[in-house]
Short mmCIF file of C-alpha atoms in Angstrom, two decimals:
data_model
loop_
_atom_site.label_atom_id
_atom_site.label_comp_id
_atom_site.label_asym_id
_atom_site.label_seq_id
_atom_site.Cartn_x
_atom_site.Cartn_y
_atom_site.Cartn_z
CA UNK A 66 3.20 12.75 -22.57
CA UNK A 67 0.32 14.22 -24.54
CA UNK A 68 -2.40 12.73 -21.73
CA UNK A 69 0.32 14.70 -19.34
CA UNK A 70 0.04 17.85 -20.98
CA UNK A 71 -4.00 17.75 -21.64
CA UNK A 72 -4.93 17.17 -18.04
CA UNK A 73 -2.41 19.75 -17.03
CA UNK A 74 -4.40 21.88 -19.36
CA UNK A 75 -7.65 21.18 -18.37
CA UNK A 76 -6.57 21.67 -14.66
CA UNK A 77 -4.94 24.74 -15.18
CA UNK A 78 -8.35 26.09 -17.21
CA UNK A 79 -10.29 24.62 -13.78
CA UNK A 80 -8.09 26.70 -11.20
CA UNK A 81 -8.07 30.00 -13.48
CA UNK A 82 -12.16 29.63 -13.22
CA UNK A 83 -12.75 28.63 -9.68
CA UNK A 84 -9.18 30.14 -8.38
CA UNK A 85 -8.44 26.96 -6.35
CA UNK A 86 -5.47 25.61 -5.50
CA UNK A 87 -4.76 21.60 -5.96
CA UNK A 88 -3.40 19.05 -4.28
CA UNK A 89 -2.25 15.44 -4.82
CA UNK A 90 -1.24 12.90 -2.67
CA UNK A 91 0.35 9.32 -2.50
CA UNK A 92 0.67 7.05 -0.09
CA UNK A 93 3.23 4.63 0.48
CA UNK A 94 3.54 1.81 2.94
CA UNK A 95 1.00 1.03 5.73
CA UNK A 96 -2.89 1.32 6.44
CA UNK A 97 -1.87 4.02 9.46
CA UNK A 98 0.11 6.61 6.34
CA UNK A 99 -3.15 6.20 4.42
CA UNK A 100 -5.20 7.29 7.22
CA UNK A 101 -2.88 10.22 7.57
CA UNK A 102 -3.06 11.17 3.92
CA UNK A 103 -6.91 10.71 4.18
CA UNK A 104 -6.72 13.09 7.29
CA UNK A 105 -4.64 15.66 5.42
CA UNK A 106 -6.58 15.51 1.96
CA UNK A 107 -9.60 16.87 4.77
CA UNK A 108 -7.65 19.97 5.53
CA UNK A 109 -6.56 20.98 2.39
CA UNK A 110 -9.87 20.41 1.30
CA UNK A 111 -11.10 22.42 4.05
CA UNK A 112 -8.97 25.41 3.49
CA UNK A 113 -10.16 25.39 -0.01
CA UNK A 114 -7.97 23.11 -1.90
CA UNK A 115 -9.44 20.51 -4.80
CA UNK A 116 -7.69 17.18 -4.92
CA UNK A 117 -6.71 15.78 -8.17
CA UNK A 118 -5.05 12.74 -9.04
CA UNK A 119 -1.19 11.94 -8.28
CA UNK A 120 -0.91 11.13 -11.88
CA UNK A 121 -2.43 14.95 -13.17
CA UNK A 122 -1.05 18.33 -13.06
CA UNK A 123 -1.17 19.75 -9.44
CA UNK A 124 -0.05 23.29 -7.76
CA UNK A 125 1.18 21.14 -4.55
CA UNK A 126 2.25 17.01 -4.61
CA UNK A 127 2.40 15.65 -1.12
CA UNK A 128 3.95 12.20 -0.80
CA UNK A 129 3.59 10.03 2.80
CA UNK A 130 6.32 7.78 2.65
CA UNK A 131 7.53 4.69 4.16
CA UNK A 132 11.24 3.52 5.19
CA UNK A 133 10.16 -0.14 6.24
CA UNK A 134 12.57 -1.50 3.90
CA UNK A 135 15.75 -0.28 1.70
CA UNK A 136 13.25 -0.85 -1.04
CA UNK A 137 10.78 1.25 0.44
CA UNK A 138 13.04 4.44 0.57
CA UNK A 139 13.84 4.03 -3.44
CA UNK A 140 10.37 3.76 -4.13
CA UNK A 141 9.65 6.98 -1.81
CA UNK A 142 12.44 8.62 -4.22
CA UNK A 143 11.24 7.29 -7.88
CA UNK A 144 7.55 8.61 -6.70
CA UNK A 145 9.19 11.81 -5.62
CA UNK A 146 11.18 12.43 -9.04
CA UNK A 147 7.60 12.48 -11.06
CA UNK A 148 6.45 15.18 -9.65
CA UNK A 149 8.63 17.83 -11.53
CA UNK A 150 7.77 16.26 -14.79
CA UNK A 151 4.09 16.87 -14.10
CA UNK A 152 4.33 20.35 -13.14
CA UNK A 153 7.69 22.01 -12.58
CA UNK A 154 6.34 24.53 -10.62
CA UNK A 155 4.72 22.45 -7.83
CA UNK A 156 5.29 22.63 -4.18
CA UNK A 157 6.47 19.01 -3.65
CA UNK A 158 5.99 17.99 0.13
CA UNK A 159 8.19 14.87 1.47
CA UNK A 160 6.57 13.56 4.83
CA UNK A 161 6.40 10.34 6.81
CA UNK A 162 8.92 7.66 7.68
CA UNK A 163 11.68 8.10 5.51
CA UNK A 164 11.88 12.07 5.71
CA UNK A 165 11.75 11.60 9.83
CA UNK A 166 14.95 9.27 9.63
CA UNK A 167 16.62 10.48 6.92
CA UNK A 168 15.30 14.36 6.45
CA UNK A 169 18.52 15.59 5.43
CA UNK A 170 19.23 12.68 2.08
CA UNK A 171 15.98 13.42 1.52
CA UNK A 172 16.05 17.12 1.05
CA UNK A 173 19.13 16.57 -0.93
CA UNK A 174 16.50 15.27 -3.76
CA UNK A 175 16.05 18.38 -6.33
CA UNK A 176 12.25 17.82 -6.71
CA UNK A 177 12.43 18.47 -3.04
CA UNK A 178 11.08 21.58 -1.70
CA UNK A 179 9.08 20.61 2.05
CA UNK A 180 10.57 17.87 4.41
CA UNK A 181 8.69 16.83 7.53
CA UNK A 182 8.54 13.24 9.40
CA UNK A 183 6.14 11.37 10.87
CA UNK A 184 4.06 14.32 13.33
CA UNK A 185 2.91 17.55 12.81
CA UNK A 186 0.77 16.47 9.98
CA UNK A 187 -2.00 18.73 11.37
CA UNK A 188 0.16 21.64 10.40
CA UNK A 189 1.02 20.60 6.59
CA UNK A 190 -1.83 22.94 4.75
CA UNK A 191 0.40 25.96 6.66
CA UNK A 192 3.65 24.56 5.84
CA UNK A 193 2.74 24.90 2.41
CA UNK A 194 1.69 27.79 2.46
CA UNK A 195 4.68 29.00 3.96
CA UNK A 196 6.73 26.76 0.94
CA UNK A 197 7.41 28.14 -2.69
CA UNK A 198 8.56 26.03 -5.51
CA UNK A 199 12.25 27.10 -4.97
CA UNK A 200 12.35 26.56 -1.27
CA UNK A 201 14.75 23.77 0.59
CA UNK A 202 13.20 23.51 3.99
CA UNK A 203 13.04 20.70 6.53
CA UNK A 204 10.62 20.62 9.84
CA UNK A 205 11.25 17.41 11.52
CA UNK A 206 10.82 17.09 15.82
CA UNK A 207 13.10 15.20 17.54
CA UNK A 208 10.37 12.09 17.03
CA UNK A 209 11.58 9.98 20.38
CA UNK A 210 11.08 13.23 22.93
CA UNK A 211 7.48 12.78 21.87
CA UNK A 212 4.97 11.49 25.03
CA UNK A 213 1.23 13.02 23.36
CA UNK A 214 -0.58 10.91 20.72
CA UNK A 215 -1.21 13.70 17.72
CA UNK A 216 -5.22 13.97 16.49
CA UNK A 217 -6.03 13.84 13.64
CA UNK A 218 -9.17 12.59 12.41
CA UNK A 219 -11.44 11.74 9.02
CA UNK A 220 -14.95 12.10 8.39
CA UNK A 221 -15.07 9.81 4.96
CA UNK A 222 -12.45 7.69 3.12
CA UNK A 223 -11.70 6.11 -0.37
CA UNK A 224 -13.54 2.65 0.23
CA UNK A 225 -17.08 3.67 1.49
CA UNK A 226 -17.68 0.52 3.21
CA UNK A 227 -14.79 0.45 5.40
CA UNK A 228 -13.04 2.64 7.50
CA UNK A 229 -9.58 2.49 8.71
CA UNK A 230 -9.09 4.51 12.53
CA UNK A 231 -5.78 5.38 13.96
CA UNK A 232 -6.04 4.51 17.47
CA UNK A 233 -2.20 4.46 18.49
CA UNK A 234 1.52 5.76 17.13
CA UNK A 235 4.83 4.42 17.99
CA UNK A 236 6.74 1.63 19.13
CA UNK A 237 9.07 0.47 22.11
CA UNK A 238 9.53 -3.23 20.86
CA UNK A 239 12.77 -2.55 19.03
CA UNK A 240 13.41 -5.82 17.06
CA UNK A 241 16.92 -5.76 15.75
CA UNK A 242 15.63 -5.41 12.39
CA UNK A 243 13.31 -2.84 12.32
CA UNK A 244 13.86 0.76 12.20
CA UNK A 245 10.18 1.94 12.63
CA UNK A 246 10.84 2.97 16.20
CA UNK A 247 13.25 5.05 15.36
CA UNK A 248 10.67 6.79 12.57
CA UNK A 249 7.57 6.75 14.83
CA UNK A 250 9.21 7.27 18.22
CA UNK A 251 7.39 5.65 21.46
CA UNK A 252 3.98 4.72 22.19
CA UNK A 253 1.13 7.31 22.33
CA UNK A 254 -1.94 6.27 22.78
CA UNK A 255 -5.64 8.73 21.23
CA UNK A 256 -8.07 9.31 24.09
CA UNK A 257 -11.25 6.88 23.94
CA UNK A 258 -13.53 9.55 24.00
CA UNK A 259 -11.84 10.79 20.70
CA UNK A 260 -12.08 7.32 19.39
CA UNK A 261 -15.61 6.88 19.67
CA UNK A 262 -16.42 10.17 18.46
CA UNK A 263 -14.60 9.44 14.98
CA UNK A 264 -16.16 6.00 14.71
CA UNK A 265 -19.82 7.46 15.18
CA UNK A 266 -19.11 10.25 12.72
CA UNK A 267 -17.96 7.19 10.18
CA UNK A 268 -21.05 5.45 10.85
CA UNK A 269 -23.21 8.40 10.50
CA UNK A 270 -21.98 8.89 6.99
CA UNK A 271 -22.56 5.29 6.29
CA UNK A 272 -19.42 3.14 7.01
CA UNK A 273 -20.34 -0.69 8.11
CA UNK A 274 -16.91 -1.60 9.23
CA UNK A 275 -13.73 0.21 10.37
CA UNK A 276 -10.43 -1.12 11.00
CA UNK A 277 -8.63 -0.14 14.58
CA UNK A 278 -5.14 0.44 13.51
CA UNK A 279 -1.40 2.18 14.77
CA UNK A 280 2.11 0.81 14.74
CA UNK A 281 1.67 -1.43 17.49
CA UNK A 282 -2.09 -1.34 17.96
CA UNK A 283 -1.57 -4.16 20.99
CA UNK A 284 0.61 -1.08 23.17
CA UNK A 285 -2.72 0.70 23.26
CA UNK A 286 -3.36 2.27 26.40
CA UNK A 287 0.40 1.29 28.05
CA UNK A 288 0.98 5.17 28.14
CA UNK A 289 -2.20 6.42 29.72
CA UNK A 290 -1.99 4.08 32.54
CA UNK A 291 -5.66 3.37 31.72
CA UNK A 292 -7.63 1.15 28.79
CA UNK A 293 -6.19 -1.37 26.76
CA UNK A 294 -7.34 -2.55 23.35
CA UNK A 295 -10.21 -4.85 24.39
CA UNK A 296 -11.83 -2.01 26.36
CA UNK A 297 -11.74 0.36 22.85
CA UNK A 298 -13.23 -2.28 20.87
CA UNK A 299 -15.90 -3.09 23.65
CA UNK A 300 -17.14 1.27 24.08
CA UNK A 301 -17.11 0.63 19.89
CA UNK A 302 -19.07 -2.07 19.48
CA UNK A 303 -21.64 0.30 22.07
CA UNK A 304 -22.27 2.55 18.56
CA UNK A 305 -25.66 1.91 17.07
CA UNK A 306 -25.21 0.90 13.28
CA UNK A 307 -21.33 -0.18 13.85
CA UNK A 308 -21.56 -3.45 12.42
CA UNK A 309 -18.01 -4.99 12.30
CA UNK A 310 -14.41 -4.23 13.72
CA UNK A 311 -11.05 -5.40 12.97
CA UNK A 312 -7.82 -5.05 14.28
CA UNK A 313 -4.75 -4.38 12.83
CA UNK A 314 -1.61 -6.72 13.33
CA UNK A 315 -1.40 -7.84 16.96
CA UNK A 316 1.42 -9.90 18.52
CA UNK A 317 0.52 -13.64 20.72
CA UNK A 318 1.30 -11.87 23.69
CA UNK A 319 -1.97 -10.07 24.01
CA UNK A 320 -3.86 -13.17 23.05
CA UNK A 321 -5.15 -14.47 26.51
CA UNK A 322 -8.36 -16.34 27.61
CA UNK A 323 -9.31 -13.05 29.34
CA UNK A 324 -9.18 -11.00 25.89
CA UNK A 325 -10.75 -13.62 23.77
CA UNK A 326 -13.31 -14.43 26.22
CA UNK A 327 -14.17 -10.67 26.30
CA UNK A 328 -14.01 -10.57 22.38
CA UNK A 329 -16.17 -13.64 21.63
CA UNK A 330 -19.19 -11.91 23.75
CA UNK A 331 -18.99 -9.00 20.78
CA UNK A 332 -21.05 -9.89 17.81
CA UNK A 333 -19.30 -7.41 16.22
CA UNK A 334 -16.12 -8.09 16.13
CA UNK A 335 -14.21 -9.72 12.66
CA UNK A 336 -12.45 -13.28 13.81
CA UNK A 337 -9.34 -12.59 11.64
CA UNK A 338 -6.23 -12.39 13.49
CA UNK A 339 -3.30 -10.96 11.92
CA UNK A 340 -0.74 -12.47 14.48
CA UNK A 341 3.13 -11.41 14.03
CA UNK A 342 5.67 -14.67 13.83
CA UNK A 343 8.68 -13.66 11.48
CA UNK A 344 10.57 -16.91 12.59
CA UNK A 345 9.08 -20.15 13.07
CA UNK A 346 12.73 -21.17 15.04
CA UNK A 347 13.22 -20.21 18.82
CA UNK A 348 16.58 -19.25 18.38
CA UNK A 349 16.32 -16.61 15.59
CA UNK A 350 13.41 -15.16 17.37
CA UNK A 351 15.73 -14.55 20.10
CA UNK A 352 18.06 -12.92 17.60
CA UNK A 353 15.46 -10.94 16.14
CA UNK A 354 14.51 -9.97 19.79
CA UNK A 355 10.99 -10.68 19.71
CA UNK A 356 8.94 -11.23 22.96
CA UNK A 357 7.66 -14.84 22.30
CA UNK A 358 8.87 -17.93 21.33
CA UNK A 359 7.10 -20.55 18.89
CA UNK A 360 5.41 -22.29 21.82
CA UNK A 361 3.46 -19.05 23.37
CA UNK A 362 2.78 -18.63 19.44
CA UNK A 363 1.52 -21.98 19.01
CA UNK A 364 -0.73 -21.78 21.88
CA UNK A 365 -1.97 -18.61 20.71
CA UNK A 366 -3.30 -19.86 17.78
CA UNK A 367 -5.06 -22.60 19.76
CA UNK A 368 -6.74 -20.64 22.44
CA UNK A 369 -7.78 -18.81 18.77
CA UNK A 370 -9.26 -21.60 17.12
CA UNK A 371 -10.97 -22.64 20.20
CA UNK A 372 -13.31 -19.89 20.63
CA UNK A 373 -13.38 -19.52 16.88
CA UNK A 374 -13.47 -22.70 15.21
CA UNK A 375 -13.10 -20.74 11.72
CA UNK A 376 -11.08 -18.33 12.37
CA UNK A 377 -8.99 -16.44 10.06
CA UNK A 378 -5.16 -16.28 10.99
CA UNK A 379 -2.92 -14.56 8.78
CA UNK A 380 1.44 -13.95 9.33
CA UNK A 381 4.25 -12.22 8.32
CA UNK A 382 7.60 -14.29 8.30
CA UNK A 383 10.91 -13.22 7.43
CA UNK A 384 13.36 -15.73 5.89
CA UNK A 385 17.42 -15.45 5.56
CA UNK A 386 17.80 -13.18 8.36
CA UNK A 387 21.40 -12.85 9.22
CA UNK A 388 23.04 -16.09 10.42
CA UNK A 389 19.62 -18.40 9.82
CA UNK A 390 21.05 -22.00 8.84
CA UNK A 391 19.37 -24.59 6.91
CA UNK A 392 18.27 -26.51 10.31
CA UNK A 393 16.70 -22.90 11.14
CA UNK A 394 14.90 -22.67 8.22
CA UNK A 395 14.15 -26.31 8.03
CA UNK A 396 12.60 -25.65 11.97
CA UNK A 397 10.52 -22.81 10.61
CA UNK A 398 9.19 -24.65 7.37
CA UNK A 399 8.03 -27.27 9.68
CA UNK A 400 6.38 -25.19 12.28
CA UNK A 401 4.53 -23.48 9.58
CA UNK A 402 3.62 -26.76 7.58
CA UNK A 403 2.09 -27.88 11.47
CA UNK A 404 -0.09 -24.22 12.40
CA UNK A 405 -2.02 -24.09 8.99
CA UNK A 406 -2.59 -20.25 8.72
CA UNK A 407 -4.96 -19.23 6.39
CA UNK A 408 -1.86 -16.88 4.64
CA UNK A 409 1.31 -16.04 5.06
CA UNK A 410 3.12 -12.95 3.82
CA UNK A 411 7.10 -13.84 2.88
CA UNK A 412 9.72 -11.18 3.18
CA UNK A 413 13.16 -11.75 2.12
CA UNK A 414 15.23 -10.46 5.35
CA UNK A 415 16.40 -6.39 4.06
CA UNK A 416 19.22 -4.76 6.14
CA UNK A 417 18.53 -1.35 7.35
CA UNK A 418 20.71 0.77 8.45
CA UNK A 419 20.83 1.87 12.28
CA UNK A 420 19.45 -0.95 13.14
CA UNK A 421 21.33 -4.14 15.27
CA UNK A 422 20.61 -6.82 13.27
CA UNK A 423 22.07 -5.02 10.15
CA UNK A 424 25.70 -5.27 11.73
CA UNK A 425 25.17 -9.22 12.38
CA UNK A 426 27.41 -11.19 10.58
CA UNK A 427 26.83 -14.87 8.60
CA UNK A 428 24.25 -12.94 6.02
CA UNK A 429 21.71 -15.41 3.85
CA UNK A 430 22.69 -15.12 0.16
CA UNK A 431 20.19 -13.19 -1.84
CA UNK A 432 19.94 -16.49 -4.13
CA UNK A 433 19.24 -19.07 -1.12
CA UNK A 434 16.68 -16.05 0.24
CA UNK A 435 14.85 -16.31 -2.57
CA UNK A 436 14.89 -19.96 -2.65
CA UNK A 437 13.43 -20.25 0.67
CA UNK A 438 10.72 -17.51 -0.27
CA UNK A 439 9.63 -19.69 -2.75
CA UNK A 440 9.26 -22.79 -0.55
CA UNK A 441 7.23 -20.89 1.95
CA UNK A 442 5.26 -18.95 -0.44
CA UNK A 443 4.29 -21.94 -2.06
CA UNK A 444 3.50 -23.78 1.30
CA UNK A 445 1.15 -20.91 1.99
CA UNK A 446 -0.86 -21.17 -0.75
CA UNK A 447 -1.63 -24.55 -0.31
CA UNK A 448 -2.74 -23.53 2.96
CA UNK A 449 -4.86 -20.81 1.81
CA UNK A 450 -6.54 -23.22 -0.15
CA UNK A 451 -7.21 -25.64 1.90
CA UNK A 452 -8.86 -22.82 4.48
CA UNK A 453 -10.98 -22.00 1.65
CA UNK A 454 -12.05 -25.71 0.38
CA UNK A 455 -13.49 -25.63 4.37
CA UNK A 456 -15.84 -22.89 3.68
CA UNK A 457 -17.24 -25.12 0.73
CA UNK A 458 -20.82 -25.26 1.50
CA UNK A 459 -21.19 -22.52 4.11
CA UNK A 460 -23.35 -19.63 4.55
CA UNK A 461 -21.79 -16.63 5.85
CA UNK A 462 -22.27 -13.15 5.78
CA UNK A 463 -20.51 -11.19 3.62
CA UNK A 464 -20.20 -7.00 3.38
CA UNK A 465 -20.10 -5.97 0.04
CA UNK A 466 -17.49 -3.10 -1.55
CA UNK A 467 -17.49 -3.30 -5.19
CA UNK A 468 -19.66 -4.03 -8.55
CA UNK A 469 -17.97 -4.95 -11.71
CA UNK A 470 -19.23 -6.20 -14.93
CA UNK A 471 -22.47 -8.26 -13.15
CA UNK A 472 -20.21 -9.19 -9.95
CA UNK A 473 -20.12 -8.00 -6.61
CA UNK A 474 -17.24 -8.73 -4.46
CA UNK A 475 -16.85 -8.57 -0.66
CA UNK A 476 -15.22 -10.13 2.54
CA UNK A 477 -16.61 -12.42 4.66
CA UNK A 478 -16.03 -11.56 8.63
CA UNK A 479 -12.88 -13.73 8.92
CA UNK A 480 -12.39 -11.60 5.14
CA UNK A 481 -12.25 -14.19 2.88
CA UNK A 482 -12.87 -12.40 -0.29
CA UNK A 483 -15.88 -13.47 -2.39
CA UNK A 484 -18.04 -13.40 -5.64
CA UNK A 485 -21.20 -13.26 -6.90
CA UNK A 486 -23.51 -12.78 -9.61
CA UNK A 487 -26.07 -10.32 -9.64
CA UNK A 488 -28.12 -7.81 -11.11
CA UNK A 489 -27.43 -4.85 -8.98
CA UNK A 490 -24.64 -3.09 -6.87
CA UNK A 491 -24.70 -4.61 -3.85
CA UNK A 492 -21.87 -2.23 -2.56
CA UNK A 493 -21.99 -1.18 1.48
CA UNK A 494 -24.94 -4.63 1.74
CA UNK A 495 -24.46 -7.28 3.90
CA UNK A 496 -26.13 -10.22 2.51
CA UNK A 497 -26.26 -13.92 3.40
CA UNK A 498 -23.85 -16.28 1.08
CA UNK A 499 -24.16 -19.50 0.19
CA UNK A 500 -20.08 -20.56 -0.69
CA UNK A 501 -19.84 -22.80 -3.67
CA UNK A 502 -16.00 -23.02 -4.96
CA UNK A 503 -12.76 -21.75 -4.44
CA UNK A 504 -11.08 -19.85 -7.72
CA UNK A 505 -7.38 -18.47 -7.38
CA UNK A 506 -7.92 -16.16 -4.51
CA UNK A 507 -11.62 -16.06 -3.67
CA UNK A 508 -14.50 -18.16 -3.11
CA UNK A 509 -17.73 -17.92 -5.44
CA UNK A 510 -20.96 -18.14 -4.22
CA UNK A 511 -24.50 -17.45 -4.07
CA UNK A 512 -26.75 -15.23 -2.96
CA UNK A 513 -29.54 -16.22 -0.81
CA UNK A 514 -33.13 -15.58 -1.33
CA UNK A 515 -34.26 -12.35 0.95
#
């Protein structure tokens, strides 16, 4: 508590010298809330603010927050609750995904003072303003009468080698288990022109690599009747010093021979596909109301690997969601066991309410859940290793982010992360690799002469 109270000190000596107001953010949840908070920090920096740490004293605490899971909406409240014992006096600022479903529980939190949801985020330096300490108020829209795609740009972020870009908001997939639909409302898609125009500012101020991301960064374009995701990538790789693009999770459906073709012709683009399963088993996919079944997925992954042999292709699966057997799960292990990914991220199936699957009956036991977590977890990390123990010998390029201790770390295009030794910061290089061994999650290697 004594740390507590000196920073508040020392902050509260800064702002009686320079008469600025502070600010401190978190971020909860996905890459497209931290580009929003990294957007926001730039306007309350711009209308004289100084940001400060989430963990120091601070005249305003803004938290982005994420309802994803029932998990992610306690977290959202323990975060809020610390920001009165920091300084009691703050303007604490609730925004994002769990304030634009549930704006009225979460104003009901006494650290509370400023709800909004997932839009008007361009307007939060005024909303403060207009906020004291002992206000209650709530500014939420009614998030699915929403058709326009809300700008908001950045002109530097915390990693300066990458870049993440918001390209799209919303979804109109409506899986029975999700509720981000209901927290992002449908599918608005940013102009091109503004696109490229935030890109080229990044790479004027020295970024190598930015990631295209949204809520369903496939939809792009669907609303405008014009562009789709291939064509944004194509006018980016156009940008003189742009030397690598990713995209953000994409489903099968949008992998075709037409986009990959298209995509294999750009030098710049990052062969790591982050391809949405959930269920290796046809019939909870069609519970779960996805748009695919395992064979589309399956042949996905092979028009992948054939136009990149080396390929990165990562998953999310969910396991015990409501009525999945032990021949379901079985069917899934197996699937997974035959596609190889190079990783797969295991989520325990988590009810939310408002949602269809959460009024499905036969639920998975939170015991045999984690069970079958375990046996998929541990299936994908024998697969990650054996997509590494492939790379033995190789040399890639690799773009480098951080120096620690005689070390530089980076990701390879299809962002396998990697090690070496060195004498200098090789942060925001890209250098040639020589890839000697695989150690827990990263591959060391070697630099190559110049």
């Amino acid at each position: 508590m004594s740390n507590i109270v000196d920073r508040r000190n020392a902050v509260t000596q800064q702002n009686a010298d320079t008469k600025a107001r502070t600010v401190a953010t978190l971020t909860l949840g996905c890459k497209v809330n931290q580009y929003e908070t990294e957007a926001m920090e730039e306007l309350f920096v711009a209308q004289g603010y100084s940001l400060t740490d989430f963990e120091d004293f601070a005249d305003v605490y803004v938290i982005n927050t994420c309802t994803v899971t029932a998990m992610s909406d306690k977290k959202s409240r323990q975060m809020i609750r610390r920001t009165r014992k920091l300084n009691p006096d703050a303007v604490v600022a609730v925004i994002g995904c769990y304030s634009q479903k549930a704006p009225e529980e979460v104003l009901k939190i006494e650290e509370v003072n400023l709800v909004m949801g997932t839009t008007g985020k361009n307007n939060i330096v005024k909303e403060v303003a207009r906020t004291s300490s002992r206000d209650k108020r709530i500014v939420v829209d009614d998030i699915m009468k929403l058709r326009d795609f809300e700008e908001m740009s950045i002109s530097s972020a915390g990693d300066h080698t990458r870049a993440f870009v918001k390209i799209q908001d919303g979804c109109d997939r409506f899986c029975t288990y999700c509720i981000i639909p209901y927290a992002r409302g449908p599918v608005r898609s940013r102009q091109m022109d503004s696109i490229v125009r935030e890109v080229t500012s990044l790479v004027g101020n020295g970024y190598r690599e930015v990631v295209l991301t949204g809520i369903h960064v496939a939809s792009y374009g669907k609303d405008l009747k014009q562009g789709s995701l291939i064509d944004v990538i194509e006018r980016l790789c156009k940008i003189e010093g742009l030397e690598r693009i990713r995209t953000s999770s994409v489903e099968p459906t949008i992998i075709t021979e037409d986009f990959l073709k298209r995509l294999s012709s750009l030098p710049q683009f990052c062969p790591h596909f982050h391809l949405s399963l959930q269920s290796g088993c046809d019939s909870v996919l069609k519970r779960m109301n996805r748009r695919y079944d395992t064979g589309q997925y399956r042949e996905a992954v092979d028009k992948i690997r054939r136009y990149y042999p080396k390929a990165a292709i990562t998953t999310d699966v969910i396991v015990g969601f409501p009525g999945e057997t032990a021949e379901e799960f079985e069917t899934t292990r197996r699937y997974l066991q035959e596609i190889k990914l190079f990783e797969m991220h295991i989520f325990p199936y988590s009810p939310r309410e408002g949602t269809v699957a959460a009024k499905m009956k036969d639920a998975v036991t939170k015991d045999e859940k984690q069970r079958r977590s375990k046996i998929l977890i541990e299936l994908g990390e024998e697969h990650r290793r054996e997509f590494m123990d492939s790379h033995i010998g190789d040399e890639v390029e690799v773009l480098f982010e951080t120096f620690e201790e005689g070390y530089c770390y980076g990701h390879t295009v299809n962002y396998i992360k990697v090690r070496v030794e060195s004498k200098r910061d090789l942060s925001n290089e890209i250098r040639r690799i020589h890839l000697e061994s695989v150690q827990e999650d990263r591959m060391e290697g070697r630099l190559k002469e110049d």
